[in-house]
Amino acid sequence: MNTERLMQIALEMAGLDEVPGDSAIHRPGDGIERVLIGIDLKAAELAIASARGFDCAISHHPVGGRSTLRFHEVLGRHVDQMVAAGVPRDIAEETMRSTIEERRILSSMANYDHDPSVARLLGIPYLNVHTPLDEIGRRRMAEAAAGLDEGATVAELVDRFYETFGEFRNAATEIEVRVGRPENQIGKVVVSHGAGTNGGQPVAKAYFDHGIDTVIYIHCRPADAKKLADEFGETKNLVVTGHIASDSVGINPYVDRLREEGLDVTTFSGIIPPK
């Protein structure tokens, strides 16, 4: 096994044709048998991986290099998701324009080579796989939500997620209804995920303004949720499933696949088991 194949497996599972901007191989390598994977693997975790004899370290979140400098590119996936849900393209693009540009500038200010340079110094293969695994998680959650009709309640949607995914049952966090009420009907539902980070108030508003009744985020700042509640009251629903639990919903199928490939995979740094 090599790092190229590790990335390719994730792309294949997510149905993506190319490596997205927030994912990268930071130090290539081959002959990989033992893998350490977690949600955040940086300098300290690389030292642990090296000391414990792992052949490769995989972080979910971006850790530098092109995955930091090109992170803003994947935010454009929000545009595609909004358009697919019925938001006019010009509105979707305008909704994301300032966010994408702000993130591009902020990323250029980062010490983008810090963690990759540690991997090179230690001589350990190192990559991060973000959007592909989030896309796997988004599709799994969307499929679970699609099993309910529009007349189902938000409470029933939350129950469906708990029943379907052990990651939510095993998490220390809870799925929360931040806007709307548990007894509301779900209506038309969108899982807004797999696009770098959540779209905050602007993206949820665009969905609500164009026929979506329930938006599912994996995380949302309190100020954004308050703005949505102030504008839409209890007429729309924002369900927040939890960052780390939701990331794990996308990561665990990838871990299973690597084990099927014959790799010895150790999970840590936040990955919540499905059982």
PDB file of N, CA and C in Angstrom, residues 113-196:
ATOM      1  N   ASP A 113       3.483  25.101   6.329  1.00  0.00           N
ATOM      2  CA  ASP A 113       4.411  23.969   6.200  1.00  0.00           C
ATOM      3  C   ASP A 113       4.831  23.379   7.543  1.00  0.00           C
ATOM      4  N   HIS A 114       4.250  23.859   8.633  1.00  0.00           N
ATOM      5  CA  HIS A 114       4.716  23.403   9.948  1.00  0.00           C
ATOM      6  C   HIS A 114       4.598  21.889  10.106  1.00  0.00           C
ATOM      7  N   ASP A 115       3.386  21.366  10.033  1.00  0.00           N
ATOM      8  CA  ASP A 115       3.202  19.934  10.269  1.00  0.00           C
ATOM      9  C   ASP A 115       3.786  19.064   9.160  1.00  0.00           C
ATOM     10  N   PRO A 116       3.624  19.433   7.877  1.00  0.00           N
ATOM     11  CA  PRO A 116       4.297  18.638   6.844  1.00  0.00           C
ATOM     12  C   PRO A 116       5.810  18.571   7.031  1.00  0.00           C
ATOM     13  N   SER A 117       6.419  19.652   7.537  1.00  0.00           N
ATOM     14  CA  SER A 117       7.871  19.639   7.735  1.00  0.00           C
ATOM     15  C   SER A 117       8.261  18.677   8.852  1.00  0.00           C
ATOM     16  N   VAL A 118       7.387  18.510   9.850  1.00  0.00           N
ATOM     17  CA  VAL A 118       7.642  17.543  10.919  1.00  0.00           C
ATOM     18  C   VAL A 118       7.610  16.127  10.349  1.00  0.00           C
ATOM     19  N   ALA A 119       6.642  15.863   9.477  1.00  0.00           N
ATOM     20  CA  ALA A 119       6.557  14.538   8.849  1.00  0.00           C
ATOM     21  C   ALA A 119       7.811  14.240   8.029  1.00  0.00           C
ATOM     22  N   ARG A 120       8.312  15.232   7.313  1.00  0.00           N
ATOM     23  CA  ARG A 120       9.528  15.026   6.524  1.00  0.00           C
ATOM     24  C   ARG A 120      10.724  14.774   7.426  1.00  0.00           C
ATOM     25  N   LEU A 121      10.798  15.506   8.528  1.00  0.00           N
ATOM     26  CA  LEU A 121      11.915  15.329   9.457  1.00  0.00           C
ATOM     27  C   LEU A 121      11.896  13.931  10.075  1.00  0.00           C
ATOM     28  N   LEU A 122      10.699  13.449  10.411  1.00  0.00           N
ATOM     29  CA  LEU A 122      10.560  12.129  11.025  1.00  0.00           C
ATOM     30  C   LEU A 122      10.602  11.006   9.988  1.00  0.00           C
ATOM     31  N   GLY A 123      10.410  11.370   8.733  1.00  0.00           N
ATOM     32  CA  GLY A 123      10.423  10.372   7.669  1.00  0.00           C
ATOM     33  C   GLY A 123       9.188   9.495   7.645  1.00  0.00           C
ATOM     34  N   ILE A 124       8.026  10.046   8.041  1.00  0.00           N
ATOM     35  CA  ILE A 124       6.810   9.240   8.086  1.00  0.00           C
ATOM     36  C   ILE A 124       5.836   9.710   7.008  1.00  0.00           C
ATOM     37  N   PRO A 125       5.307   8.807   6.207  1.00  0.00           N
ATOM     38  CA  PRO A 125       4.279   9.177   5.234  1.00  0.00           C
ATOM     39  C   PRO A 125       3.082   9.822   5.940  1.00  0.00           C
ATOM     40  N   TYR A 126       2.523  10.844   5.289  1.00  0.00           N
ATOM     41  CA  TYR A 126       1.543  11.703   5.965  1.00  0.00           C
ATOM     42  C   TYR A 126       0.579  12.274   4.934  1.00  0.00           C
ATOM     43  N   LEU A 127      -0.697  12.139   5.205  1.00  0.00           N
ATOM     44  CA  LEU A 127      -1.707  12.740   4.339  1.00  0.00           C
ATOM     45  C   LEU A 127      -2.915  13.140   5.164  1.00  0.00           C
ATOM     46  N   ASN A 128      -3.738  13.992   4.564  1.00  0.00           N
ATOM     47  CA  ASN A 128      -5.026  14.278   5.189  1.00  0.00           C
ATOM     48  C   ASN A 128      -6.123  14.126   4.149  1.00  0.00           C
ATOM     49  N   VAL A 129      -7.236  13.569   4.585  1.00  0.00           N
ATOM     50  CA  VAL A 129      -8.357  13.272   3.696  1.00  0.00           C
ATOM     51  C   VAL A 129      -9.599  13.900   4.317  1.00  0.00           C
ATOM     52  N   HIS A 130     -10.028  15.034   3.776  1.00  0.00           N
ATOM     53  CA  HIS A 130     -11.120  15.785   4.392  1.00  0.00           C
ATOM     54  C   HIS A 130     -12.428  15.651   3.611  1.00  0.00           C
ATOM     55  N   THR A 131     -12.574  16.391   2.521  1.00  0.00           N
ATOM     56  CA  THR A 131     -13.840  16.382   1.790  1.00  0.00           C
ATOM     57  C   THR A 131     -14.294  14.991   1.349  1.00  0.00           C
ATOM     58  N   PRO A 132     -13.404  14.116   0.866  1.00  0.00           N
ATOM     59  CA  PRO A 132     -13.906  12.789   0.481  1.00  0.00           C
ATOM     60  C   PRO A 132     -14.628  12.061   1.610  1.00  0.00           C
ATOM     61  N   LEU A 133     -14.089  12.120   2.810  1.00  0.00           N
ATOM     62  CA  LEU A 133     -14.726  11.420   3.923  1.00  0.00           C
ATOM     63  C   LEU A 133     -15.978  12.148   4.396  1.00  0.00           C
ATOM     64  N   ASP A 134     -15.960  13.481   4.344  1.00  0.00           N
ATOM     65  CA  ASP A 134     -17.178  14.227   4.671  1.00  0.00           C
ATOM     66  C   ASP A 134     -18.286  13.941   3.666  1.00  0.00           C
ATOM     67  N   GLU A 135     -17.912  13.775   2.401  1.00  0.00           N
ATOM     68  CA  GLU A 135     -18.922  13.454   1.391  1.00  0.00           C
ATOM     69  C   GLU A 135     -19.535  12.081   1.649  1.00  0.00           C
ATOM     70  N   ILE A 136     -18.713  11.134   2.080  1.00  0.00           N
ATOM     71  CA  ILE A 136     -19.255   9.819   2.460  1.00  0.00           C
ATOM     72  C   ILE A 136     -20.271   9.993   3.586  1.00  0.00           C
ATOM     73  N   GLY A 137     -19.912  10.775   4.594  1.00  0.00           N
ATOM     74  CA  GLY A 137     -20.819  11.017   5.716  1.00  0.00           C
ATOM     75  C   GLY A 137     -22.079  11.743   5.284  1.00  0.00           C
ATOM     76  N   ARG A 138     -21.942  12.741   4.408  1.00  0.00           N
ATOM     77  CA  ARG A 138     -23.116  13.484   3.939  1.00  0.00           C
ATOM     78  C   ARG A 138     -24.096  12.554   3.234  1.00  0.00           C
ATOM     79  N   ARG A 139     -23.578  11.702   2.384  1.00  0.00           N
ATOM     80  CA  ARG A 139     -24.454  10.793   1.648  1.00  0.00           C
ATOM     81  C   ARG A 139     -25.146   9.809   2.576  1.00  0.00           C
ATOM     82  N   ARG A 140     -24.434   9.323   3.571  1.00  0.00           N
ATOM     83  CA  ARG A 140     -25.046   8.381   4.511  1.00  0.00           C
ATOM     84  C   ARG A 140     -26.170   9.053   5.299  1.00  0.00           C
ATOM     85  N   MET A 141     -25.931  10.286   5.756  1.00  0.00           N
ATOM     86  CA  MET A 141     -26.965  10.992   6.511  1.00  0.00           C
ATOM     87  C   MET A 141     -28.139  11.366   5.617  1.00  0.00           C
ATOM     88  N   ALA A 142     -27.850  11.783   4.381  1.00  0.00           N
ATOM     89  CA  ALA A 142     -28.922  12.137   3.450  1.00  0.00           C
ATOM     90  C   ALA A 142     -29.794  10.922   3.138  1.00  0.00           C
ATOM     91  N   GLU A 143     -29.164   9.765   3.002  1.00  0.00           N
ATOM     92  CA  GLU A 143     -29.908   8.543   2.734  1.00  0.00           C
ATOM     93  C   GLU A 143     -30.814   8.192   3.906  1.00  0.00           C
ATOM     94  N   ALA A 144     -30.297   8.373   5.121  1.00  0.00           N
ATOM     95  CA  ALA A 144     -31.114   8.088   6.302  1.00  0.00           C
ATOM     96  C   ALA A 144     -32.302   9.041   6.380  1.00  0.00           C
ATOM     97  N   ALA A 145     -32.058  10.322   6.101  1.00  0.00           N
ATOM     98  CA  ALA A 145     -33.143  11.313   6.142  1.00  0.00           C
ATOM     99  C   ALA A 145     -34.174  11.041   5.055  1.00  0.00           C
ATOM    100  N   ALA A 146     -33.722  10.575   3.901  1.00  0.00           N
ATOM    101  CA  ALA A 146     -34.627  10.313   2.785  1.00  0.00           C
ATOM    102  C   ALA A 146     -35.577   9.165   3.074  1.00  0.00           C
ATOM    103  N   GLY A 147     -35.289   8.374   4.085  1.00  0.00           N
ATOM    104  CA  GLY A 147     -36.177   7.279   4.447  1.00  0.00           C
ATOM    105  C   GLY A 147     -37.441   7.733   5.150  1.00  0.00           C
ATOM    106  N   LEU A 148     -37.525   9.040   5.466  1.00  0.00           N
ATOM    107  CA  LEU A 148     -38.714   9.604   6.101  1.00  0.00           C
ATOM    108  C   LEU A 148     -39.488  10.430   5.087  1.00  0.00           C
ATOM    109  N   ASP A 149     -40.824  10.464   5.210  1.00  0.00           N
ATOM    110  CA  ASP A 149     -41.582  11.333   4.314  1.00  0.00           C
ATOM    111  C   ASP A 149     -41.640  12.746   4.896  1.00  0.00           C
ATOM    112  N   GLU A 150     -42.127  13.686   4.097  1.00  0.00           N
ATOM    113  CA  GLU A 150     -42.099  15.088   4.511  1.00  0.00           C
ATOM    114  C   GLU A 150     -42.971  15.363   5.724  1.00  0.00           C
ATOM    115  N   GLY A 151     -43.920  14.482   6.002  1.00  0.00           N
ATOM    116  CA  GLY A 151     -44.790  14.672   7.158  1.00  0.00           C
ATOM    117  C   GLY A 151     -44.197  14.212   8.473  1.00  0.00           C
ATOM    118  N   ALA A 152     -43.040  13.576   8.420  1.00  0.00           N
ATOM    119  CA  ALA A 152     -42.377  13.145   9.657  1.00  0.00           C
ATOM    120  C   ALA A 152     -41.945  14.368  10.463  1.00  0.00           C
ATOM    121  N   THR A 153     -41.800  14.177  11.757  1.00  0.00           N
ATOM    122  CA  THR A 153     -41.390  15.294  12.602  1.00  0.00           C
ATOM    123  C   THR A 153     -39.870  15.378  12.722  1.00  0.00           C
ATOM    124  N   VAL A 154     -39.412  16.538  13.168  1.00  0.00           N
ATOM    125  CA  VAL A 154     -37.983  16.715  13.414  1.00  0.00           C
ATOM    126  C   VAL A 154     -37.511  15.715  14.465  1.00  0.00           C
ATOM    127  N   ALA A 155     -38.334  15.465  15.470  1.00  0.00           N
ATOM    128  CA  ALA A 155     -37.975  14.487  16.506  1.00  0.00           C
ATOM    129  C   ALA A 155     -37.779  13.105  15.891  1.00  0.00           C
ATOM    130  N   GLU A 156     -38.620  12.757  14.924  1.00  0.00           N
ATOM    131  CA  GLU A 156     -38.479  11.463  14.259  1.00  0.00           C
ATOM    132  C   GLU A 156     -37.209  11.415  13.418  1.00  0.00           C
ATOM    133  N   LEU A 157     -36.839  12.536  12.829  1.00  0.00           N
ATOM    134  CA  LEU A 157     -35.579  12.610  12.084  1.00  0.00           C
ATOM    135  C   LEU A 157     -34.394  12.390  13.018  1.00  0.00           C
ATOM    136  N   VAL A 158     -34.414  13.045  14.157  1.00  0.00           N
ATOM    137  CA  VAL A 158     -33.336  12.873  15.134  1.00  0.00           C
ATOM    138  C   VAL A 158     -33.268  11.416  15.587  1.00  0.00           C
ATOM    139  N   ASP A 159     -34.430  10.831  15.869  1.00  0.00           N
ATOM    140  CA  ASP A 159     -34.461   9.422  16.275  1.00  0.00           C
ATOM    141  C   ASP A 159     -33.888   8.521  15.178  1.00  0.00           C
ATOM    142  N   ARG A 160     -34.209   8.819  13.929  1.00  0.00           N
ATOM    143  CA  ARG A 160     -33.692   8.023  12.810  1.00  0.00           C
ATOM    144  C   ARG A 160     -32.173   8.048  12.784  1.00  0.00           C
ATOM    145  N   PHE A 161     -31.599   9.209  13.028  1.00  0.00           N
ATOM    146  CA  PHE A 161     -30.139   9.312  13.035  1.00  0.00           C
ATOM    147  C   PHE A 161     -29.534   8.504  14.174  1.00  0.00           C
ATOM    148  N   TYR A 162     -30.143   8.580  15.346  1.00  0.00           N
ATOM    149  CA  TYR A 162     -29.637   7.790  16.474  1.00  0.00           C
ATOM    150  C   TYR A 162     -29.761   6.291  16.196  1.00  0.00           C
ATOM    151  N   GLU A 163     -30.864   5.891  15.585  1.00  0.00           N
ATOM    152  CA  GLU A 163     -31.074   4.476  15.293  1.00  0.00           C
ATOM    153  C   GLU A 163     -30.115   3.961  14.223  1.00  0.00           C
ATOM    154  N   THR A 164     -29.781   4.820  13.264  1.00  0.00           N
ATOM    155  CA  THR A 164     -28.990   4.399  12.107  1.00  0.00           C
ATOM    156  C   THR A 164     -27.500   4.414  12.378  1.00  0.00           C
ATOM    157  N   PHE A 165     -27.039   5.370  13.171  1.00  0.00           N
ATOM    158  CA  PHE A 165     -25.600   5.581  13.318  1.00  0.00           C
ATOM    159  C   PHE A 165     -25.158   5.440  14.774  1.00  0.00           C
ATOM    160  N   GLY A 166     -24.327   4.427  15.023  1.00  0.00           N
ATOM    161  CA  GLY A 166     -23.779   4.234  16.362  1.00  0.00           C
ATOM    162  C   GLY A 166     -22.901   5.389  16.795  1.00  0.00           C
ATOM    163  N   GLU A 167     -22.317   6.107  15.829  1.00  0.00           N
ATOM    164  CA  GLU A 167     -21.469   7.257  16.162  1.00  0.00           C
ATOM    165  C   GLU A 167     -22.252   8.294  16.974  1.00  0.00           C
ATOM    166  N   PHE A 168     -23.522   8.520  16.614  1.00  0.00           N
ATOM    167  CA  PHE A 168     -24.333   9.471  17.366  1.00  0.00           C
ATOM    168  C   PHE A 168     -24.721   8.904  18.727  1.00  0.00           C
ATOM    169  N   ARG A 169     -25.001   7.621  18.785  1.00  0.00           N
ATOM    170  CA  ARG A 169     -25.353   7.011  20.076  1.00  0.00           C
ATOM    171  C   ARG A 169     -24.164   7.026  21.029  1.00  0.00           C
ATOM    172  N   ASN A 170     -22.964   6.860  20.491  1.00  0.00           N
ATOM    173  CA  ASN A 170     -21.778   6.746  21.338  1.00  0.00           C
ATOM    174  C   ASN A 170     -21.113   8.081  21.637  1.00  0.00           C
ATOM    175  N   ALA A 171     -21.570   9.151  21.015  1.00  0.00           N
ATOM    176  CA  ALA A 171     -20.933  10.461  21.194  1.00  0.00           C
ATOM    177  C   ALA A 171     -21.276  11.067  22.548  1.00  0.00           C
ATOM    178  N   ALA A 172     -20.362  11.895  23.047  1.00  0.00           N
ATOM    179  CA  ALA A 172     -20.629  12.639  24.280  1.00  0.00           C
ATOM    180  C   ALA A 172     -21.521  13.843  24.012  1.00  0.00           C
ATOM    181  N   THR A 173     -21.632  14.251  22.748  1.00  0.00           N
ATOM    182  CA  THR A 173     -22.525  15.340  22.364  1.00  0.00           C
ATOM    183  C   THR A 173     -23.881  14.777  21.957  1.00  0.00           C
ATOM    184  N   GLU A 174     -24.839  15.665  21.796  1.00  0.00           N
ATOM    185  CA  GLU A 174     -26.185  15.264  21.392  1.00  0.00           C
ATOM    186  C   GLU A 174     -26.589  15.994  20.119  1.00  0.00           C
ATOM    187  N   ILE A 175     -27.480  15.385  19.355  1.00  0.00           N
ATOM    188  CA  ILE A 175     -28.072  16.071  18.211  1.00  0.00           C
ATOM    189  C   ILE A 175     -29.033  17.122  18.753  1.00  0.00           C
ATOM    190  N   GLU A 176     -28.918  18.355  18.251  1.00  0.00           N
ATOM    191  CA  GLU A 176     -29.703  19.463  18.782  1.00  0.00           C
ATOM    192  C   GLU A 176     -30.563  20.111  17.700  1.00  0.00           C
ATOM    193  N   VAL A 177     -31.746  20.543  18.098  1.00  0.00           N
ATOM    194  CA  VAL A 177     -32.606  21.341  17.226  1.00  0.00           C
ATOM    195  C   VAL A 177     -32.362  22.803  17.612  1.00  0.00           C
ATOM    196  N   ARG A 178     -31.591  23.516  16.794  1.00  0.00           N
ATOM    197  CA  ARG A 178     -31.188  24.884  17.130  1.00  0.00           C
ATOM    198  C   ARG A 178     -32.200  25.925  16.642  1.00  0.00           C
ATOM    199  N   VAL A 179     -32.942  25.601  15.592  1.00  0.00           N
ATOM    200  CA  VAL A 179     -34.005  26.469  15.089  1.00  0.00           C
ATOM    201  C   VAL A 179     -35.217  25.586  14.844  1.00  0.00           C
ATOM    202  N   GLY A 180     -36.421  26.087  15.169  1.00  0.00           N
ATOM    203  CA  GLY A 180     -37.624  25.291  15.005  1.00  0.00           C
ATOM    204  C   GLY A 180     -37.950  24.500  16.250  1.00  0.00           C
ATOM    205  N   ARG A 181     -38.801  23.477  16.079  1.00  0.00           N
ATOM    206  CA  ARG A 181     -39.254  22.673  17.213  1.00  0.00           C
ATOM    207  C   ARG A 181     -39.225  21.196  16.852  1.00  0.00           C
ATOM    208  N   PRO A 182     -38.998  20.329  17.830  1.00  0.00           N
ATOM    209  CA  PRO A 182     -38.987  18.887  17.550  1.00  0.00           C
ATOM    210  C   PRO A 182     -40.287  18.388  16.941  1.00  0.00           C
ATOM    211  N   GLU A 183     -41.411  19.026  17.261  1.00  0.00           N
ATOM    212  CA  GLU A 183     -42.699  18.555  16.740  1.00  0.00           C
ATOM    213  C   GLU A 183     -43.018  19.085  15.343  1.00  0.00           C
ATOM    214  N   ASN A 184     -42.181  19.966  14.797  1.00  0.00           N
ATOM    215  CA  ASN A 184     -42.386  20.456  13.431  1.00  0.00           C
ATOM    216  C   ASN A 184     -42.260  19.323  12.424  1.00  0.00           C
ATOM    217  N   GLN A 185     -42.957  19.440  11.316  1.00  0.00           N
ATOM    218  CA  GLN A 185     -42.736  18.527  10.203  1.00  0.00           C
ATOM    219  C   GLN A 185     -41.419  18.869   9.515  1.00  0.00           C
ATOM    220  N   ILE A 186     -40.736  17.856   9.011  1.00  0.00           N
ATOM    221  CA  ILE A 186     -39.423  18.110   8.395  1.00  0.00           C
ATOM    222  C   ILE A 186     -39.553  18.735   7.012  1.00  0.00           C
ATOM    223  N   GLY A 187     -40.632  18.464   6.301  1.00  0.00           N
ATOM    224  CA  GLY A 187     -40.772  19.010   4.955  1.00  0.00           C
ATOM    225  C   GLY A 187     -39.633  18.572   4.060  1.00  0.00           C
ATOM    226  N   LYS A 188     -39.114  19.508   3.294  1.00  0.00           N
ATOM    227  CA  LYS A 188     -37.969  19.220   2.426  1.00  0.00           C
ATOM    228  C   LYS A 188     -36.680  19.396   3.212  1.00  0.00           C
ATOM    229  N   VAL A 189     -35.794  18.402   3.115  1.00  0.00           N
ATOM    230  CA  VAL A 189     -34.593  18.338   3.957  1.00  0.00           C
ATOM    231  C   VAL A 189     -33.332  18.402   3.104  1.00  0.00           C
ATOM    232  N   VAL A 190     -32.337  19.125   3.606  1.00  0.00           N
ATOM    233  CA  VAL A 190     -31.006  19.152   2.993  1.00  0.00           C
ATOM    234  C   VAL A 190     -29.966  18.870   4.067  1.00  0.00           C
ATOM    235  N   VAL A 191     -29.020  17.981   3.757  1.00  0.00           N
ATOM    236  CA  VAL A 191     -27.848  17.781   4.606  1.00  0.00           C
ATOM    237  C   VAL A 191     -26.727  18.623   4.012  1.00  0.00           C
ATOM    238  N   SER A 192     -26.404  19.721   4.677  1.00  0.00           N
ATOM    239  CA  SER A 192     -25.377  20.643   4.199  1.00  0.00           C
ATOM    240  C   SER A 192     -24.050  20.274   4.865  1.00  0.00           C
ATOM    241  N   HIS A 193     -23.240  19.545   4.133  1.00  0.00           N
ATOM    242  CA  HIS A 193     -22.003  18.975   4.700  1.00  0.00           C
ATOM    243  C   HIS A 193     -21.118  18.588   3.517  1.00  0.00           C
ATOM    244  N   GLY A 194     -19.848  18.336   3.769  1.00  0.00           N
ATOM    245  CA  GLY A 194     -18.949  17.927   2.696  1.00  0.00           C
ATOM    246  C   GLY A 194     -18.541  19.071   1.806  1.00  0.00           C
ATOM    247  N   ALA A 195     -18.477  20.278   2.372  1.00  0.00           N
ATOM    248  CA  ALA A 195     -18.107  21.458   1.595  1.00  0.00           C
ATOM    249  C   ALA A 195     -17.120  22.322   2.372  1.00  0.00           C
ATOM    250  N   GLY A 196     -16.183  21.683   3.015  1.00  0.00           N
ATOM    251  CA  GLY A 196     -15.145  22.403   3.763  1.00  0.00           C
ATOM    252  C   GLY A 196     -15.535  22.648   5.197  1.00  0.00           C
TER     253      GLY A 196
END
